[in-house]
Amino acid sequence: MSFVKKMKSNKLILVFTFVIGAMLLSACGGVMGASSWPGITATEETVYVAYATDVLAINAGNGTQVWRYPEKADGRRNFFAPPALNGEQLLVGDYTNVLSAISRQNGTERWAFDGAEGRFIGSPLVVDGMILAPSNDHHLYALNDLGQMQWKFEAGHGLWGSPAADGEVVYLPSMDHNLYALRMSNGQEIWRVDTGGSIVHSPELSDDGRIYVGTLANEVLALDTNGNIRWRIPTDNAVWTRPTLHDGTLYFGDLDGTIYAVTADSGSVVWRKNLGSGAVVGSAVVLDDQIIFGTENGQLYAFGPGGESRWNQPFNGKLYSSPVISGNRVIIGIVQGDNLVVALDSNGSELWRFTPAK
Amino acid sequence: MWDAFISLFINALLFIYQLVGNFGVAIILFTILIRLVTHPLTVKQMKGAAGMQELQKNKKWQDMQAKYKNDKEKLAQEQMKLYKELGINPLASCLPTLIQFPVIIGLYQAVIQALAASPIELLGLTRHVWPTILNVSTIIPLNSQFLWMDLGAPERLVLPFLPFGIPVLALVVMASTYVQSKLMQQPTMGAGGDQAAMMGKMMNLYMPFLMGYLALTLASGLALYFLVSNVVGILQYALMGKVNWGNLLPVRKPARAK
């Protein structure tokens, strides 16, 4: 090769390298296709899935798609927060800071709230006609069912977990380490407790007025409605899941892949086991007295209340989403796998699987 | 391998953040650290440029310019022979710049993952953090505010009397990249005939626009890195006496480096 040709080729390589570098960086800057995992909500008849550019309604009986929202996908608009049911409306928050109410019947938009300045990562909570939507812009927005803001509350950092409420008081978890208690009528702060670590998921609220939260500081705490910490127990790693309360026992997992059964009244560990299948990120669900956990390495486990193994099923992909119950079925969301949603019966046998059309 | 590289970046960045408590300051200190670590490359780049400059004083070089001024192909062949004979790599001054790209991409990923604005990023961050040096419960969530900027998002300065935000950082990055390239521009004797010199000029022309575009569209944490890196680069060259301050004056021809 002549020197001139070689120099030209070097010049091309140089320009090409810069262009590729710029493209790589620009690509990293856009909204990624999967910056979270499917958010799922279900009734006995329909499974609603928020994932990437779509919100999908799927027939819970046979796994066929009923509708898709929006009709034309917008690459900038990503949905990951589990949709919330509000009568005939389905509430879906997205990563362009918009909370939309769409018809559960056909997926048409009813209204949209665009007053937030941060992503909707956590699911909204609907209590007594009031919509409580946590945003990553540090605010909890209280809306009526027409999408009009009633009040907003500012926390110290992003809000990723859905709040819990008893009709009078809202218990709001925050990434700023605090659990806040707010008056539901006007958003006024009643108390706040520094839990020592970010709270990613929603708290569990019991009928007898206890609030249970897991934190990234490797702990699970129980508080009373006055904000007093009644007990706190250490875990092997960060707790991302909501503790699931069933018959006086809390079930939860940590990022080491250890699952725990703890008495709700005292925090004593009843049993614990490391599943050896990657992190437990999704909360447990209970079906037919079985406690069901999904793992990062794609295993779905069912245990009896005493910790005895009932069944487990492997899947191709990661089970980060919290499984949900639809009638007598367990519905799981899968990320980085062949299917997006799979339904199983209470024995772990597959009923149907769903992959969205491209 | 790449993952380990990113982990190293994230932990170094977060370790500094843990010490100073401000992510913007952490990026500035981390950039200075990166420039210190890559200082040998900067020196190599400078020596490569100086070698090219010396070459142009070489009698053989000057003779061949005159002899083959109408035969570019032959001239290029003879230049190549001389490069080999003197052990000069004409791209030696470009390579250190190219090596910066993995560093920039690594830093970008480290900044984005450290700010953890989505669940996947936060989950990834908890995997990357080395608990022996970092306390996850205290550093998460990171405070991404620095001056008027959210370091995880592209920067715009919003003024009350303007209906749009001004991309101050992108403009400053573009200007500082231009100033840096002008200050470090070496004089050429080949009257623009040398391909390497032409390539250098082309890069000096396009680089400010490329860096400005990246600063405009990517997280401002990265733009802050570009800016600090440019400023530190100018200081490094100035301390080594290799800056041509006269090049900034528009009417003067490029002054010869010391």
XYZ file of C-alpha atoms in Angstrom:
616
model
C 0.000 0.000 0.000
C 1.388 3.420 -0.875
C 2.032 5.907 1.896
C -0.656 8.268 0.609
C -3.189 5.471 0.675
C -2.001 4.463 4.122
C -2.365 7.993 5.420
C -5.823 8.270 3.900
C -6.761 4.995 5.513
C -5.381 6.206 8.880
C -7.396 9.384 8.510
C -10.498 7.343 7.838
C -9.807 5.159 10.877
C -9.398 8.258 13.020
C -12.633 9.852 11.826
C -14.430 6.512 12.101
C -13.197 6.077 15.685
C -14.520 9.493 16.684
C -17.854 8.887 15.002
C -18.223 5.480 16.670
C -17.205 6.988 20.005
C -19.772 9.751 19.612
C -22.439 7.233 18.640
C -21.609 5.014 21.608
C -21.849 7.916 24.004
C -25.007 9.259 22.389
C -26.598 5.822 22.500
C -25.798 5.588 26.201
C -27.458 8.935 26.719
C -30.850 7.975 25.369
C -33.528 6.161 27.273
C -32.470 2.571 27.401
C -34.820 -0.135 26.210
C -34.759 -1.825 29.561
C -33.902 0.512 32.406
C -36.233 -1.504 34.586
C -38.384 -4.623 34.486
C -42.055 -5.245 33.713
C -44.513 -3.714 36.158
C -47.538 -5.972 36.435
C -51.016 -5.605 37.916
C -53.812 -8.128 37.501
C -57.482 -8.757 38.070
C -59.059 -12.174 37.690
C -59.855 -11.383 34.049
C -57.011 -9.170 32.829
C -53.287 -8.799 33.310
C -51.883 -5.280 32.767
C -48.209 -5.016 31.947
C -46.092 -1.856 31.730
C -42.822 -2.506 29.976
C -40.599 -0.258 27.906
C -42.684 1.623 25.313
C -45.966 -0.227 25.925
C -48.746 -0.817 28.369
C -50.479 -4.066 27.472
C -53.763 -5.627 28.523
C -53.655 -9.414 28.326
C -56.529 -11.841 28.743
C -55.708 -13.636 32.014
C -57.489 -16.810 30.871
C -55.598 -17.487 27.656
C -52.723 -14.994 27.418
C -53.932 -13.152 24.310
C -53.444 -9.434 23.928
C -56.575 -7.306 24.373
C -55.117 -3.873 23.662
C -51.924 -1.896 23.636
C -51.253 1.670 24.787
C -50.151 3.945 23.226
C -51.285 2.796 19.819
C -48.052 4.026 18.293
C -45.026 3.423 20.511
C -42.862 6.442 21.302
C -39.234 5.500 21.926
C -38.818 8.295 24.485
C -41.843 7.250 26.518
C -41.069 4.256 28.736
C -43.425 2.589 31.218
C -42.137 0.449 34.061
C -44.269 1.311 37.117
C -46.946 -1.331 37.779
C -50.256 0.138 36.518
C -52.816 0.990 39.209
C -56.535 0.232 39.016
C -58.916 3.127 39.602
C -62.439 1.987 38.784
C -62.695 1.875 35.016
C -59.385 3.674 34.696
C -55.895 2.282 34.589
C -53.195 4.658 35.836
C -49.812 4.436 34.173
C -46.782 6.571 34.966
C -43.904 6.916 32.527
C -40.291 8.028 32.260
C -41.238 11.296 30.527
C -42.826 12.444 33.818
C -46.433 11.918 32.709
C -49.125 10.026 34.609
C -51.925 8.925 32.286
C -55.358 7.523 32.984
C -56.497 5.116 30.291
C -59.634 3.108 29.819
C -59.352 -0.427 31.157
C -61.825 -1.425 28.481
C -59.924 -0.391 25.369
C -56.760 1.476 26.352
C -57.851 4.920 25.167
C -56.490 7.887 27.090
C -58.870 9.734 29.440
C -56.526 12.311 30.910
C -52.845 12.963 31.530
C -51.111 14.708 34.413
C -47.878 16.386 33.293
C -47.151 18.499 36.362
C -44.267 16.324 37.610
C -40.629 16.959 36.766
C -39.311 13.465 37.380
C -39.933 9.910 36.263
C -42.772 7.828 37.658
C -40.859 4.761 38.841
C -43.223 3.591 41.572
C -46.851 2.670 41.142
C -49.570 5.126 42.181
C -51.847 4.187 45.061
C -55.582 4.797 44.879
C -57.421 5.233 48.195
C -60.980 6.520 48.572
C -60.910 8.165 45.145
C -57.591 9.892 45.761
C -54.606 9.087 43.553
C -51.247 9.218 45.335
C -48.474 9.212 42.735
C -44.817 9.131 43.864
C -42.332 10.751 41.480
C -38.583 10.751 41.177
C -38.756 14.579 41.355
C -39.026 14.098 45.179
C -42.778 14.853 45.237
C -45.823 12.827 46.103
C -48.720 14.124 43.996
C -52.281 13.758 45.270
C -54.780 13.916 42.393
C -58.495 13.480 42.080
C -59.860 11.000 39.551
C -59.891 13.693 36.868
C -56.148 14.120 37.227
C -56.370 17.493 39.016
C -53.774 18.056 41.719
C -55.138 18.402 45.241
C -51.843 18.761 47.045
C -48.213 17.720 46.773
C -45.579 16.840 49.333
C -41.833 17.230 48.876
C -39.463 14.634 50.329
C -35.686 14.909 50.507
C -35.021 12.730 47.467
C -36.662 10.569 44.809
C -39.751 8.481 45.545
C -39.522 5.018 43.988
C -41.844 2.995 46.179
C -45.597 3.143 46.206
C -47.014 4.590 49.447
C -49.377 2.747 51.784
C -52.430 4.390 53.330
C -55.151 3.544 55.834
C -57.652 6.163 54.661
C -56.397 8.896 57.010
C -52.625 8.653 56.973
C -50.273 8.052 54.050
C -47.013 6.199 54.762
C -44.492 7.304 52.178
C -41.141 5.532 51.631
C -38.299 7.611 50.181
C -34.845 7.141 48.757
C -33.762 9.826 51.271
C -33.867 7.087 53.992
C -37.029 8.455 55.584
C -40.429 6.934 56.025
C -42.931 9.798 56.134
C -46.410 9.837 57.653
C -48.665 12.423 55.956
C -52.206 13.537 56.574
C -54.135 12.216 53.620
C -56.548 15.134 53.470
C -53.891 17.802 52.854
C -50.436 16.173 52.654
C -49.266 17.724 55.927
C -46.343 15.872 57.489
C -47.169 14.146 60.782
C -43.823 12.491 61.410
C -40.755 11.146 59.668
C -38.367 8.400 60.700
C -34.833 7.977 59.404
C -34.590 4.254 58.692
C -30.858 4.393 57.946
C -31.085 3.438 54.266
C -32.967 4.128 51.047
C -36.397 2.524 50.804
C -36.871 1.323 47.242
C -40.132 -0.574 47.585
C -43.463 0.120 49.228
C -44.103 -0.581 52.910
C -46.457 -3.304 54.109
C -49.257 -2.007 56.314
C -50.992 -4.456 58.643
C -54.581 -4.248 59.891
C -53.353 -3.722 63.452
C -51.408 -0.577 62.521
C -47.880 -1.792 61.943
C -45.720 -0.629 59.058
C -42.969 -2.889 57.748
C -40.176 -1.682 55.451
C -36.966 -3.091 54.022
C -33.982 -0.815 53.334
C -30.762 -0.759 51.336
C -28.958 -0.574 54.707
C -29.513 -4.356 55.065
C -32.411 -4.143 57.477
C -36.125 -4.714 57.867
C -37.941 -2.490 60.348
C -41.339 -2.548 62.016
C -42.866 0.770 63.095
C -46.090 1.700 64.785
C -48.434 4.414 63.541
C -46.730 6.969 65.803
C -43.403 6.421 64.080
C -41.799 4.404 66.892
C -39.493 1.652 65.703
C -40.767 -1.547 67.368
C -38.051 -3.785 66.057
C -35.376 -3.942 63.387
C -33.518 -6.993 62.139
C -30.345 -7.246 60.053
C -30.208 -9.059 56.716
C -27.277 -10.393 54.697
C -27.658 -7.760 51.994
C -29.868 -4.900 50.845
C -33.637 -5.477 50.972
C -35.335 -4.319 47.813
C -38.640 -6.114 48.332
C -41.790 -5.204 50.207
C -42.160 -7.562 53.208
C -45.234 -9.682 52.489
C -47.462 -10.315 55.508
C -49.299 -13.650 55.705
C -50.808 -15.168 58.860
C -48.636 -13.137 61.224
C -45.396 -13.847 59.370
C -43.416 -11.553 57.077
C -41.717 -12.996 54.007
C -39.003 -11.138 52.117
C -35.695 -11.643 50.314
C -32.419 -9.758 49.920
C -29.914 -9.111 47.156
C -27.766 -12.050 48.346
C -30.640 -14.328 47.384
C -31.557 -15.192 50.984
C -35.247 -15.386 51.849
C -36.575 -14.869 55.367
C -39.681 -15.732 57.342
C -39.970 -13.424 60.362
C -42.688 -13.086 62.999
C -44.508 -9.802 62.479
C -44.949 -9.021 66.176
C -41.360 -9.456 67.358
C -39.104 -9.759 64.323
C -37.845 -13.230 65.300
C -36.516 -15.209 62.357
C -38.666 -18.341 61.906
C -36.642 -19.677 59.013
C -34.273 -18.417 56.383
C -32.543 -19.974 53.417
C -30.231 -18.916 50.665
C -31.737 -19.915 47.340
C -28.401 -19.730 45.518
C -30.116 -18.354 42.446
C -29.144 -14.706 42.452
C -30.778 -11.696 44.039
C -34.383 -11.582 45.206
C -35.645 -8.238 43.935
C -39.404 -8.802 43.609
C -41.736 -9.188 46.559
C -43.219 -12.557 47.495
C -46.855 -13.436 46.773
C -49.064 -15.946 48.523
C -51.229 -18.434 46.626
C -52.916 -21.454 48.225
C -50.832 -21.049 51.399
C -47.666 -21.115 49.332
C -45.128 -18.304 49.439
C -43.752 -17.678 45.966
C -40.467 -15.911 45.182
C -38.770 -15.151 41.868
C -34.991 -14.849 41.528
C -32.538 -13.043 39.340
C -31.343 -16.295 37.772
C -34.828 -17.113 36.525
C -36.103 -19.553 39.158
C -39.581 -19.339 40.625
C -39.827 -21.028 44.033
C -42.867 -22.001 46.094
C -42.500 -22.735 49.809
C -44.921 -23.788 52.498
C -45.319 -21.490 55.536
C -42.805 -23.622 57.437
C -40.181 -23.217 54.700
C -40.726 -26.625 53.079
C -40.159 -26.590 49.325
C -43.308 -27.176 47.258
C -42.040 -26.686 43.721
C -39.750 -24.589 41.589
C -39.724 -23.698 37.922
C -36.827 -22.428 35.814
C -37.303 -19.671 33.228
C -35.064 -18.172 30.621
C -34.496 -14.623 31.860
C -34.492 -12.667 35.090
C -37.417 -12.531 37.494
C -36.998 -9.068 38.969
C -40.703 -8.178 38.862
C -42.880 -9.023 41.841
C -45.184 -11.895 40.846
C -48.910 -11.090 41.061
C -52.002 -13.193 41.610
C -54.826 -13.346 39.075
C -57.607 -15.562 40.402
C -55.890 -18.867 41.065
C -52.969 -18.110 38.776
C -49.581 -16.647 39.500
C -48.351 -14.202 36.872
C -44.665 -13.490 36.452
C -42.819 -10.859 34.428
C -39.546 -11.791 32.785
C -36.791 -9.496 31.585
C -34.000 -10.516 29.197
C -35.806 -13.743 28.348
C -37.796 -15.341 25.542
C -41.184 -14.316 26.968
C -42.398 -11.211 28.746
C -45.184 -12.738 30.855
C -45.940 -16.300 31.951
C -48.974 -17.590 33.878
C -48.797 -20.679 36.090
C -51.289 -22.539 38.221
C -50.813 -23.085 41.934
C -48.777 -26.241 41.253
C -46.296 -24.350 39.114
C -47.591 -25.760 35.821
C -47.492 -23.316 32.965
C -50.861 -22.099 31.678
C -49.750 -19.691 28.986
C -46.893 -17.473 27.940
C -46.964 -14.102 26.259
C -44.482 -12.342 24.018
C -45.498 -8.945 22.631
C -45.639 -8.518 18.873
C -42.828 -6.340 17.568
C -12.608 -6.912 31.678
C -14.695 -3.845 30.706
C -16.919 -4.449 33.723
C -13.871 -4.458 36.012
C -12.726 -1.203 34.380
C -16.138 0.390 35.045
C -16.132 -0.942 38.623
C -12.761 0.682 39.227
C -14.070 4.002 37.908
C -17.299 3.834 39.929
C -15.521 2.994 43.162
C -12.831 5.630 42.696
C -15.489 8.233 41.901
C -17.713 7.226 44.816
C -14.768 7.022 47.191
C -13.933 10.647 46.400
C -17.644 11.522 46.718
C -17.710 9.846 50.130
C -14.803 12.041 51.218
C -16.003 15.372 49.826
C -19.807 14.896 49.871
C -20.391 16.645 46.531
C -20.639 14.756 43.257
C -19.556 17.721 41.111
C -16.413 18.216 43.196
C -15.856 14.430 43.069
C -15.940 14.533 39.239
C -13.496 17.455 39.191
C -11.047 15.685 41.529
C -11.490 12.405 39.650
C -10.710 14.153 36.347
C -7.530 15.628 37.804
C -6.631 12.127 38.996
C -7.234 10.698 35.515
C -5.074 13.419 33.946
C -2.283 12.635 36.422
C -2.502 8.906 35.708
C -2.421 9.528 31.952
C 0.358 12.105 32.265
C 2.956 9.745 30.672
C 0.681 9.566 27.594
C 0.505 13.350 27.469
C 4.291 13.528 27.595
C 4.490 10.938 24.805
C 2.041 12.941 22.744
C 4.144 16.031 23.240
C 7.356 14.223 22.319
C 5.673 12.845 19.193
C 4.694 16.347 18.165
C 8.176 17.658 18.941
C 9.689 14.822 16.891
C 7.565 15.830 13.909
C 8.686 19.417 14.374
C 12.349 18.426 14.490
C 11.868 16.312 11.408
C 10.814 19.327 9.439
C 14.209 20.922 10.139
C 15.966 17.821 8.829
C 17.920 18.521 5.610
C 16.801 15.273 3.994
C 13.181 16.215 4.674
C 13.564 19.678 3.211
C 15.395 18.321 0.150
C 12.696 15.802 -0.604
C 9.995 18.467 -0.272
C 11.720 20.462 -2.997
C 12.661 17.472 -5.156
C 9.252 15.810 -5.243
C 7.002 18.834 -4.919
C 5.155 17.805 -8.076
C 4.983 14.092 -7.287
C 2.911 13.624 -4.131
C 3.012 9.845 -4.353
C 6.794 9.701 -4.518
C 7.099 12.377 -1.823
C 4.900 10.308 0.470
C 6.983 7.195 -0.153
C 10.180 9.055 0.638
C 8.619 10.549 3.777
C 7.632 7.089 4.895
C 11.196 5.856 4.401
C 12.528 8.751 6.458
C 9.993 8.082 9.223
C 11.235 4.488 9.372
C 14.869 5.525 9.262
C 14.479 7.987 12.131
C 12.072 5.755 14.071
C 9.232 8.306 14.026
C 5.575 7.336 14.115
C 3.561 10.145 12.474
C 0.477 9.094 14.466
C 2.259 9.084 17.830
C 0.729 12.417 18.724
C -2.819 11.202 17.916
C -2.788 7.884 19.759
C -2.931 9.329 23.300
C -6.043 11.271 22.219
C -7.644 8.071 20.951
C -6.803 6.269 24.190
C -8.914 8.875 25.975
C -12.051 7.462 24.350
C -12.355 4.318 26.484
C -11.724 6.597 29.484
C -14.528 8.952 28.405
C -16.972 6.096 27.752
C -15.957 4.444 31.045
C -16.421 7.696 32.937
C -19.796 8.260 31.306
C -20.989 4.820 32.349
C -19.546 5.347 35.835
C -21.339 8.716 36.217
C -24.669 7.336 34.942
C -24.461 4.193 37.071
C -23.347 6.109 40.143
C -26.293 8.503 39.815
C -28.580 5.449 39.426
C -31.686 7.175 38.061
C -33.474 3.892 37.322
C -33.914 0.553 39.114
C -31.606 -1.338 36.731
C -28.875 1.248 37.262
C -29.293 1.141 41.039
C -29.218 -2.654 41.030
C -26.074 -2.490 38.899
C -24.534 0.036 41.268
C -25.090 -2.178 44.322
C -23.126 -4.886 42.457
C -20.239 -2.621 41.548
C -19.688 -1.013 44.919
C -16.839 -2.437 46.985
C -18.190 -2.542 50.559
C -14.678 -2.562 52.034
C -14.154 1.052 50.993
C -17.712 2.319 50.539
C -20.753 2.396 52.748
C -23.712 1.819 50.421
C -26.335 2.901 52.923
C -24.777 6.332 53.337
C -23.797 7.097 49.726
C -27.160 6.082 48.173
C -28.884 8.166 47.027
C -26.232 10.405 45.551
C -26.827 14.119 45.470
C -26.654 14.882 41.747
C -26.993 18.675 42.115
C -23.918 20.803 41.433
C -24.364 24.566 41.115
C -27.402 24.912 38.810
C -26.858 21.503 37.201
C -28.333 18.062 37.599
C -25.217 16.048 36.785
C -27.259 13.123 35.498
C -29.021 15.197 32.814
C -27.913 17.525 30.002
C -27.208 21.022 31.365
C -29.257 24.123 30.579
C -29.147 27.396 32.506
C -32.711 28.644 32.820
C -33.039 32.384 33.330
C -36.386 33.882 34.367
C -36.510 36.326 31.451
C -35.748 33.725 28.762
C -38.215 31.143 27.436
C -35.405 28.603 26.815
C -32.408 27.259 28.718
C -28.855 28.216 27.708
C -26.408 25.299 27.260
C -23.618 27.132 29.089
C -21.494 24.063 29.743
C -21.636 22.894 26.100
C -20.517 26.337 24.917
C -17.698 26.469 27.462
C -16.594 22.940 26.546
C -16.549 23.875 22.860
C -14.581 27.074 23.558
C -12.099 25.363 25.877
C -11.514 22.538 23.377
C -10.830 25.124 20.665
C -8.527 27.150 22.927
C -6.683 24.009 23.986
C -6.096 22.925 20.397
C -4.957 26.418 19.381
C -2.578 26.710 22.326
C -1.023 23.369 21.558
C -0.865 23.851 17.799
C 2.640 23.266 16.522
C 4.143 25.278 13.656
C 4.494 23.410 10.364
C 7.057 23.923 7.651
C 5.514 21.760 5.000
C 3.222 24.542 3.816
C 0.237 22.368 4.434
C 1.545 19.630 2.181
C 2.156 17.115 4.929
C -0.737 14.717 5.483
C -0.150 14.368 9.227
C -0.240 18.131 9.659
C -3.431 18.313 7.637
C -4.930 15.617 9.786
C -3.969 17.559 12.901
C -5.620 20.689 11.494
C -8.757 18.746 10.640
C -8.971 17.398 14.168
C -8.441 20.866 15.633
C -11.362 22.056 13.536
C -13.805 19.243 14.242
C -12.982 18.366 17.848
C -14.588 21.485 19.435
C -17.841 20.733 17.575
C -17.770 17.057 18.509
C -17.050 17.760 22.169
C -19.639 20.568 22.196
C -22.252 18.233 20.709
C -21.497 15.539 23.299
C -21.655 18.096 26.117
C -24.966 19.375 24.757
C -26.667 15.987 24.578
C -25.127 13.880 27.364
C -25.243 14.059 31.152
C -23.697 17.290 32.417
C -21.436 15.231 34.709
C -19.593 14.159 31.580
C -19.499 17.699 30.200
C -17.938 18.771 33.504
C -15.289 16.106 32.931
C -14.593 17.496 29.414
C -14.232 21.027 30.735
C -11.965 20.166 33.658
C -9.931 17.843 31.443
C -9.360 20.661 28.940
C -8.369 23.140 31.633
C -6.005 20.674 33.313
C -4.583 19.754 29.884
C -3.756 23.393 29.166
C -2.149 23.723 32.608
C -0.095 20.560 32.040
C 1.244 21.888 28.748
C 1.822 25.334 30.223
C 3.830 23.887 33.120
C 5.978 22.022 30.607
C 6.466 25.242 28.635
C 4.749 23.916 25.516
C 1.876 26.363 25.158
C 1.851 28.854 22.291
C -0.097 31.707 23.861
C 0.439 33.784 20.707
C -1.788 31.394 18.753
C -4.837 32.857 20.474
C -4.278 36.212 18.800
C -6.274 36.154 15.582
C -3.936 38.169 13.350
C -0.646 36.552 14.239
C 0.733 33.482 12.544
C 1.227 30.510 14.875
C 4.251 31.158 17.007
C 6.946 28.593 17.284
C 6.885 26.450 20.419
C 9.723 26.732 22.843
